[in-house]
């Protein structure tokens, strides 16, 4: 586990758990060792923060590549923090540039680390669960690791879209982990990836109880990035 991430787990994480008191279920489904993908619904920016707080192992998230390239004191500090946390840089441009983030995640997973993705490709605009994009399944097949479904509830009230920081006490936060989905040996053709993704989204829905919408979530102002996959 990166040093800065370790420091955060010992300091920031306990404070966040005390402030938000998330109700956590299914920690037994998190493997003690080995790579795995956490794939969950996406209601709020707070999802990543709270997920990293309750997962006992290091969890790698994606971050905009611009944060690794800044200049001046702020840029240097941003790069230091993200590198120290083990974040994976991703280009916003989409296409081949965005795919490079998946290329970077594969060795991370094969080395036994954990990576978080959001198959909807963006935050839900209305609290419903939207059709998943196939990037998470493609990454699982390429890296040969299982996908752990994650269902998060309440974060859209703790930090609604547009809010700068999450605020405790606004809602009960729930984080549920499902049984790992093993797609080892499955084909990576379009039909198979679609089937695996639909299986994954069905498991996420069981964990959240959200209404399912069989279409992609409306895009935000920028292209989805790999930290919000299925984006590819």
mmCIF file of C-alpha atoms in Angstrom:
data_model
loop_
_atom_site.group_PDB
_atom_site.id
_atom_site.type_symbol
_atom_site.label_atom_id
_atom_site.label_comp_id
_atom_site.label_asym_id
_atom_site.label_seq_id
_atom_site.Cartn_x
_atom_site.Cartn_y
_atom_site.Cartn_z
ATOM 1 C CA UNK A 1 0.000 0.000 0.000
ATOM 2 C CA UNK A 2 1.433 3.432 -0.930
ATOM 3 C CA UNK A 3 2.739 5.376 2.074
ATOM 4 C CA UNK A 4 0.419 8.348 1.677
ATOM 5 C CA UNK A 5 -2.571 6.031 1.285
ATOM 6 C CA UNK A 6 -1.515 4.218 4.454
ATOM 7 C CA UNK A 7 -1.345 7.511 6.337
ATOM 8 C CA UNK A 8 -4.824 8.373 5.069
ATOM 9 C CA UNK A 9 -6.200 5.006 6.199
ATOM 10 C CA UNK A 10 -4.867 5.671 9.701
ATOM 11 C CA UNK A 11 -6.040 9.274 9.960
ATOM 12 C CA UNK A 12 -8.646 10.452 7.451
ATOM 13 C CA UNK A 13 -10.530 7.166 7.107
ATOM 14 C CA UNK A 14 -11.446 6.817 10.816
ATOM 15 C CA UNK A 15 -12.626 10.443 10.867
ATOM 16 C CA UNK A 16 -14.849 9.890 7.829
ATOM 17 C CA UNK A 17 -16.299 6.683 9.246
ATOM 18 C CA UNK A 18 -17.098 8.526 12.480
ATOM 19 C CA UNK A 19 -18.654 11.477 10.637
ATOM 20 C CA UNK A 20 -20.747 9.545 8.107
ATOM 21 C CA UNK A 21 -21.200 6.225 9.932
ATOM 22 C CA UNK A 22 -21.706 4.190 6.749
ATOM 23 C CA UNK A 23 -23.572 0.914 7.114
ATOM 24 C CA UNK A 24 -21.319 -1.672 5.469
ATOM 25 C CA UNK A 25 -22.265 -5.197 4.405
ATOM 26 C CA UNK A 26 -20.385 -7.930 2.559
ATOM 27 C CA UNK A 27 -16.791 -7.169 3.529
ATOM 28 C CA UNK A 28 -16.251 -10.925 3.516
ATOM 29 C CA UNK A 29 -16.494 -10.797 -0.292
ATOM 30 C CA UNK A 30 -13.340 -8.684 -0.545
ATOM 31 C CA UNK A 31 -10.363 -10.984 -1.212
ATOM 32 C CA UNK A 32 -7.489 -10.738 1.256
ATOM 33 C CA UNK A 33 -4.990 -10.904 -1.602
ATOM 34 C CA UNK A 34 -4.981 -10.718 -5.384
ATOM 35 C CA UNK A 35 -6.342 -8.280 -7.919
ATOM 36 C CA UNK A 36 -10.034 -7.457 -8.282
ATOM 37 C CA UNK A 37 -12.263 -4.786 -9.777
ATOM 38 C CA UNK A 38 -14.843 -2.968 -7.678
ATOM 39 C CA UNK A 39 -17.731 -1.960 -9.944
ATOM 40 C CA UNK A 40 -20.550 0.055 -8.450
ATOM 41 C CA UNK A 41 -23.358 2.476 -9.046
ATOM 42 C CA UNK A 42 -22.393 6.141 -9.131
ATOM 43 C CA UNK A 43 -24.532 8.670 -7.271
ATOM 44 C CA UNK A 44 -22.008 11.222 -6.037
ATOM 45 C CA UNK A 45 -18.372 12.318 -5.933
ATOM 46 C CA UNK A 46 -18.509 11.066 -2.345
ATOM 47 C CA UNK A 47 -18.806 7.468 -3.615
ATOM 48 C CA UNK A 48 -15.058 7.199 -4.205
ATOM 49 C CA UNK A 49 -14.155 8.836 -0.912
ATOM 50 C CA UNK A 50 -16.352 6.578 1.199
ATOM 51 C CA UNK A 51 -15.557 3.431 -0.765
ATOM 52 C CA UNK A 52 -11.844 3.963 -0.138
ATOM 53 C CA UNK A 53 -12.630 4.545 3.517
ATOM 54 C CA UNK A 54 -14.291 1.172 4.118
ATOM 55 C CA UNK A 55 -12.238 -1.110 1.847
ATOM 56 C CA UNK A 56 -9.380 -2.444 4.022
ATOM 57 C CA UNK A 57 -6.891 -2.753 1.145
ATOM 58 C CA UNK A 58 -5.415 -0.182 -1.227
ATOM 59 C CA UNK A 59 -7.934 0.841 -3.858
ATOM 60 C CA UNK A 60 -6.684 2.561 -7.017
ATOM 61 C CA UNK A 61 -8.901 5.208 -8.590
ATOM 62 C CA UNK A 62 -8.513 7.077 -11.860
ATOM 63 C CA UNK A 63 -7.726 10.789 -11.909
ATOM 64 C CA UNK A 64 -7.531 13.345 -14.714
ATOM 65 C CA UNK A 65 -4.057 13.427 -16.244
ATOM 66 C CA UNK A 66 -4.042 17.222 -15.884
ATOM 67 C CA UNK A 67 -3.687 16.752 -12.129
ATOM 68 C CA UNK A 68 -0.347 15.018 -12.731
ATOM 69 C CA UNK A 69 0.966 17.751 -15.041
ATOM 70 C CA UNK A 70 0.254 20.972 -13.156
ATOM 71 C CA UNK A 71 2.899 23.608 -12.550
ATOM 72 C CA UNK A 72 3.709 25.781 -9.570
ATOM 73 C CA UNK A 73 3.204 24.853 -5.951
ATOM 74 C CA UNK A 74 -0.382 23.669 -6.481
ATOM 75 C CA UNK A 75 0.573 21.487 -9.452
ATOM 76 C CA UNK A 76 3.509 19.909 -7.668
ATOM 77 C CA UNK A 77 1.376 19.237 -4.593
ATOM 78 C CA UNK A 78 -1.411 17.690 -6.683
ATOM 79 C CA UNK A 79 1.023 15.376 -8.445
ATOM 80 C CA UNK A 80 2.643 14.422 -5.132
ATOM 81 C CA UNK A 81 -0.702 13.556 -3.527
ATOM 82 C CA UNK A 82 -2.097 11.553 -6.445
ATOM 83 C CA UNK A 83 1.138 9.676 -7.003
ATOM 84 C CA UNK A 84 1.356 8.955 -3.286
ATOM 85 C CA UNK A 85 -2.197 7.613 -3.315
ATOM 86 C CA UNK A 86 -1.452 5.307 -6.252
ATOM 87 C CA UNK A 87 -3.949 6.976 -8.601
ATOM 88 C CA UNK A 88 -4.082 6.000 -12.285
ATOM 89 C CA UNK A 89 -3.869 8.963 -14.712
ATOM 90 C CA UNK A 90 -6.361 9.125 -17.575
ATOM 91 C CA UNK A 91 -6.759 11.481 -20.504
ATOM 92 C CA UNK A 92 -10.096 13.256 -20.897
ATOM 93 C CA UNK A 93 -9.810 13.235 -24.688
ATOM 94 C CA UNK A 94 -11.510 9.851 -25.075
ATOM 95 C CA UNK A 95 -10.705 7.316 -27.796
ATOM 96 C CA UNK A 96 -7.207 5.843 -27.701
ATOM 97 C CA UNK A 97 -6.148 8.328 -25.017
ATOM 98 C CA UNK A 98 -8.848 7.074 -22.646
ATOM 99 C CA UNK A 99 -8.033 3.458 -23.458
ATOM 100 C CA UNK A 100 -4.514 4.082 -22.166
ATOM 101 C CA UNK A 101 -6.004 4.208 -18.678
ATOM 102 C CA UNK A 102 -7.200 0.630 -19.092
ATOM 103 C CA UNK A 103 -3.764 -0.345 -20.354
ATOM 104 C CA UNK A 104 -2.308 1.168 -17.178
ATOM 105 C CA UNK A 105 -4.832 -0.623 -14.954
ATOM 106 C CA UNK A 106 -4.129 -4.117 -16.287
ATOM 107 C CA UNK A 107 -0.617 -4.468 -14.757
ATOM 108 C CA UNK A 108 -1.936 -2.943 -11.531
ATOM 109 C CA UNK A 109 -4.594 -5.656 -11.322
ATOM 110 C CA UNK A 110 -2.222 -8.431 -12.358
ATOM 111 C CA UNK A 111 0.165 -7.299 -9.630
ATOM 112 C CA UNK A 112 -2.586 -7.974 -7.098
ATOM 113 C CA UNK A 113 -4.036 -4.511 -6.495
ATOM 114 C CA UNK A 114 -7.668 -3.382 -6.460
ATOM 115 C CA UNK A 115 -9.209 -0.931 -8.946
ATOM 116 C CA UNK A 116 -12.568 0.863 -8.765
ATOM 117 C CA UNK A 117 -14.739 1.606 -11.807
ATOM 118 C CA UNK A 118 -18.237 2.933 -12.452
ATOM 119 C CA UNK A 119 -19.946 1.115 -15.337
ATOM 120 C CA UNK A 120 -22.654 3.755 -15.789
ATOM 121 C CA UNK A 121 -19.928 6.052 -17.122
ATOM 122 C CA UNK A 122 -21.119 9.084 -15.153
ATOM 123 C CA UNK A 123 -23.056 9.982 -12.033
ATOM 124 C CA UNK A 124 -26.761 9.196 -12.128
ATOM 125 C CA UNK A 125 -28.708 12.419 -12.715
ATOM 126 C CA UNK A 126 -31.809 11.227 -10.850
ATOM 127 C CA UNK A 127 -30.835 8.412 -8.490
ATOM 128 C CA UNK A 128 -31.810 5.614 -10.878
ATOM 129 C CA UNK A 129 -29.417 2.916 -12.113
ATOM 130 C CA UNK A 130 -28.582 3.250 -15.800
ATOM 131 C CA UNK A 131 -27.375 0.725 -18.367
ATOM 132 C CA UNK A 132 -23.751 -0.225 -17.862
ATOM 133 C CA UNK A 133 -21.016 0.283 -20.397
ATOM 134 C CA UNK A 134 -18.745 -2.656 -21.119
ATOM 135 C CA UNK A 135 -15.390 -1.284 -19.972
ATOM 136 C CA UNK A 136 -15.428 -2.997 -16.563
ATOM 137 C CA UNK A 137 -16.102 -6.412 -18.135
ATOM 138 C CA UNK A 138 -13.429 -5.831 -20.769
ATOM 139 C CA UNK A 139 -10.910 -4.948 -18.071
ATOM 140 C CA UNK A 140 -11.801 -8.029 -16.002
ATOM 141 C CA UNK A 141 -11.318 -10.364 -18.968
ATOM 142 C CA UNK A 142 -8.044 -8.707 -19.998
ATOM 143 C CA UNK A 143 -6.565 -8.790 -16.488
ATOM 144 C CA UNK A 144 -8.028 -12.153 -15.492
ATOM 145 C CA UNK A 145 -9.517 -10.870 -12.224
ATOM 146 C CA UNK A 146 -13.011 -11.022 -10.676
ATOM 147 C CA UNK A 147 -15.451 -8.135 -10.421
ATOM 148 C CA UNK A 148 -16.934 -7.322 -7.025
ATOM 149 C CA UNK A 149 -20.340 -5.594 -7.380
ATOM 150 C CA UNK A 150 -20.776 -2.586 -5.103
ATOM 151 C CA UNK A 151 -24.037 -0.910 -4.165
ATOM 152 C CA UNK A 152 -23.944 2.536 -2.560
ATOM 153 C CA UNK A 153 -26.960 4.405 -1.202
ATOM 154 C CA UNK A 154 -27.431 7.827 0.386
ATOM 155 C CA UNK A 155 -24.376 9.574 -1.051
ATOM 156 C CA UNK A 156 -26.499 11.569 -3.500
ATOM 157 C CA UNK A 157 -28.078 13.259 -0.489
ATOM 158 C CA UNK A 158 -24.833 13.666 1.444
ATOM 159 C CA UNK A 159 -23.209 15.321 -1.578
ATOM 160 C CA UNK A 160 -25.673 16.109 -4.384
ATOM 161 C CA UNK A 161 -24.381 16.942 -7.861
ATOM 162 C CA UNK A 162 -23.022 20.484 -7.657
ATOM 163 C CA UNK A 163 -22.149 20.363 -3.940
ATOM 164 C CA UNK A 164 -18.463 20.983 -3.291
ATOM 165 C CA UNK A 165 -18.060 18.742 -0.236
ATOM 166 C CA UNK A 166 -20.074 15.925 1.351
ATOM 167 C CA UNK A 167 -21.959 16.812 4.522
ATOM 168 C CA UNK A 168 -22.560 14.261 7.271
ATOM 169 C CA UNK A 169 -25.969 13.766 8.795
ATOM 170 C CA UNK A 170 -27.971 14.394 5.637
ATOM 171 C CA UNK A 171 -28.670 10.725 4.902
ATOM 172 C CA UNK A 172 -27.873 7.219 6.033
ATOM 173 C CA UNK A 173 -25.010 5.934 3.902
ATOM 174 C CA UNK A 174 -25.024 2.290 2.855
ATOM 175 C CA UNK A 175 -22.218 0.386 1.139
ATOM 176 C CA UNK A 176 -22.850 -3.240 0.187
ATOM 177 C CA UNK A 177 -20.436 -5.640 -1.496
ATOM 178 C CA UNK A 178 -21.761 -8.572 -3.499
ATOM 179 C CA UNK A 179 -20.211 -11.939 -4.277
ATOM 180 C CA UNK A 180 -17.344 -11.718 -6.792
ATOM 181 C CA UNK A 181 -18.266 -12.372 -10.419
ATOM 182 C CA UNK A 182 -15.704 -14.588 -12.128
ATOM 183 C CA UNK A 183 -15.644 -14.096 -15.886
ATOM 184 C CA UNK A 184 -12.495 -16.141 -16.427
ATOM 185 C CA UNK A 185 -12.474 -17.792 -19.838
ATOM 186 C CA UNK A 186 -15.304 -15.657 -21.228
ATOM 187 C CA UNK A 187 -14.875 -14.172 -24.687
ATOM 188 C CA UNK A 188 -14.175 -10.477 -25.110
ATOM 189 C CA UNK A 189 -16.346 -10.088 -28.206
ATOM 190 C CA UNK A 190 -19.065 -7.450 -28.156
ATOM 191 C CA UNK A 191 -21.932 -9.848 -27.430
ATOM 192 C CA UNK A 192 -20.148 -11.528 -24.542
ATOM 193 C CA UNK A 193 -19.059 -8.222 -23.009
ATOM 194 C CA UNK A 194 -22.640 -6.987 -23.183
ATOM 195 C CA UNK A 195 -23.916 -10.127 -21.453
ATOM 196 C CA UNK A 196 -21.323 -9.866 -18.682
ATOM 197 C CA UNK A 197 -22.098 -6.196 -18.168
ATOM 198 C CA UNK A 198 -25.828 -6.877 -17.913
ATOM 199 C CA UNK A 199 -25.106 -9.593 -15.338
ATOM 200 C CA UNK A 200 -23.008 -7.122 -13.372
ATOM 201 C CA UNK A 201 -25.654 -4.383 -13.446
ATOM 202 C CA UNK A 202 -28.295 -6.854 -12.274
ATOM 203 C CA UNK A 203 -26.134 -7.686 -9.244
ATOM 204 C CA UNK A 204 -25.587 -4.005 -8.481
ATOM 205 C CA UNK A 205 -29.328 -3.398 -8.663
ATOM 206 C CA UNK A 206 -29.920 -6.181 -6.137
ATOM 207 C CA UNK A 207 -27.566 -4.384 -3.743
ATOM 208 C CA UNK A 208 -29.096 -0.911 -4.148
ATOM 209 C CA UNK A 209 -32.757 -1.514 -4.945
ATOM 210 C CA UNK A 210 -32.601 1.285 -7.523
ATOM 211 C CA UNK A 211 -34.995 1.528 -10.424
ATOM 212 C CA UNK A 212 -33.179 0.287 -13.534
ATOM 213 C CA UNK A 213 -33.165 2.335 -16.737
ATOM 214 C CA UNK A 214 -32.279 0.243 -19.851
ATOM 215 C CA UNK A 215 -30.430 3.079 -21.571
ATOM 216 C CA UNK A 216 -27.175 4.933 -20.991
ATOM 217 C CA UNK A 217 -27.149 7.853 -18.578
ATOM 218 C CA UNK A 218 -27.187 11.250 -20.287
ATOM 219 C CA UNK A 219 -23.613 12.527 -20.697
ATOM 220 C CA UNK A 220 -22.216 15.386 -18.699
ATOM 221 C CA UNK A 221 -20.331 18.300 -20.229
ATOM 222 C CA UNK A 222 -17.156 16.244 -20.703
ATOM 223 C CA UNK A 223 -16.519 12.768 -22.132
ATOM 224 C CA UNK A 224 -16.651 9.975 -19.533
ATOM 225 C CA UNK A 225 -13.264 8.857 -18.275
ATOM 226 C CA UNK A 226 -11.998 5.486 -17.203
ATOM 227 C CA UNK A 227 -12.485 6.314 -13.551
ATOM 228 C CA UNK A 228 -16.141 6.308 -14.456
ATOM 229 C CA UNK A 229 -15.956 3.286 -16.781
ATOM 230 C CA UNK A 230 -17.490 1.429 -18.818
ATOM 231 C CA UNK A 231 -16.575 4.745 -20.352
ATOM 232 C CA UNK A 232 -14.679 2.808 -22.979
#
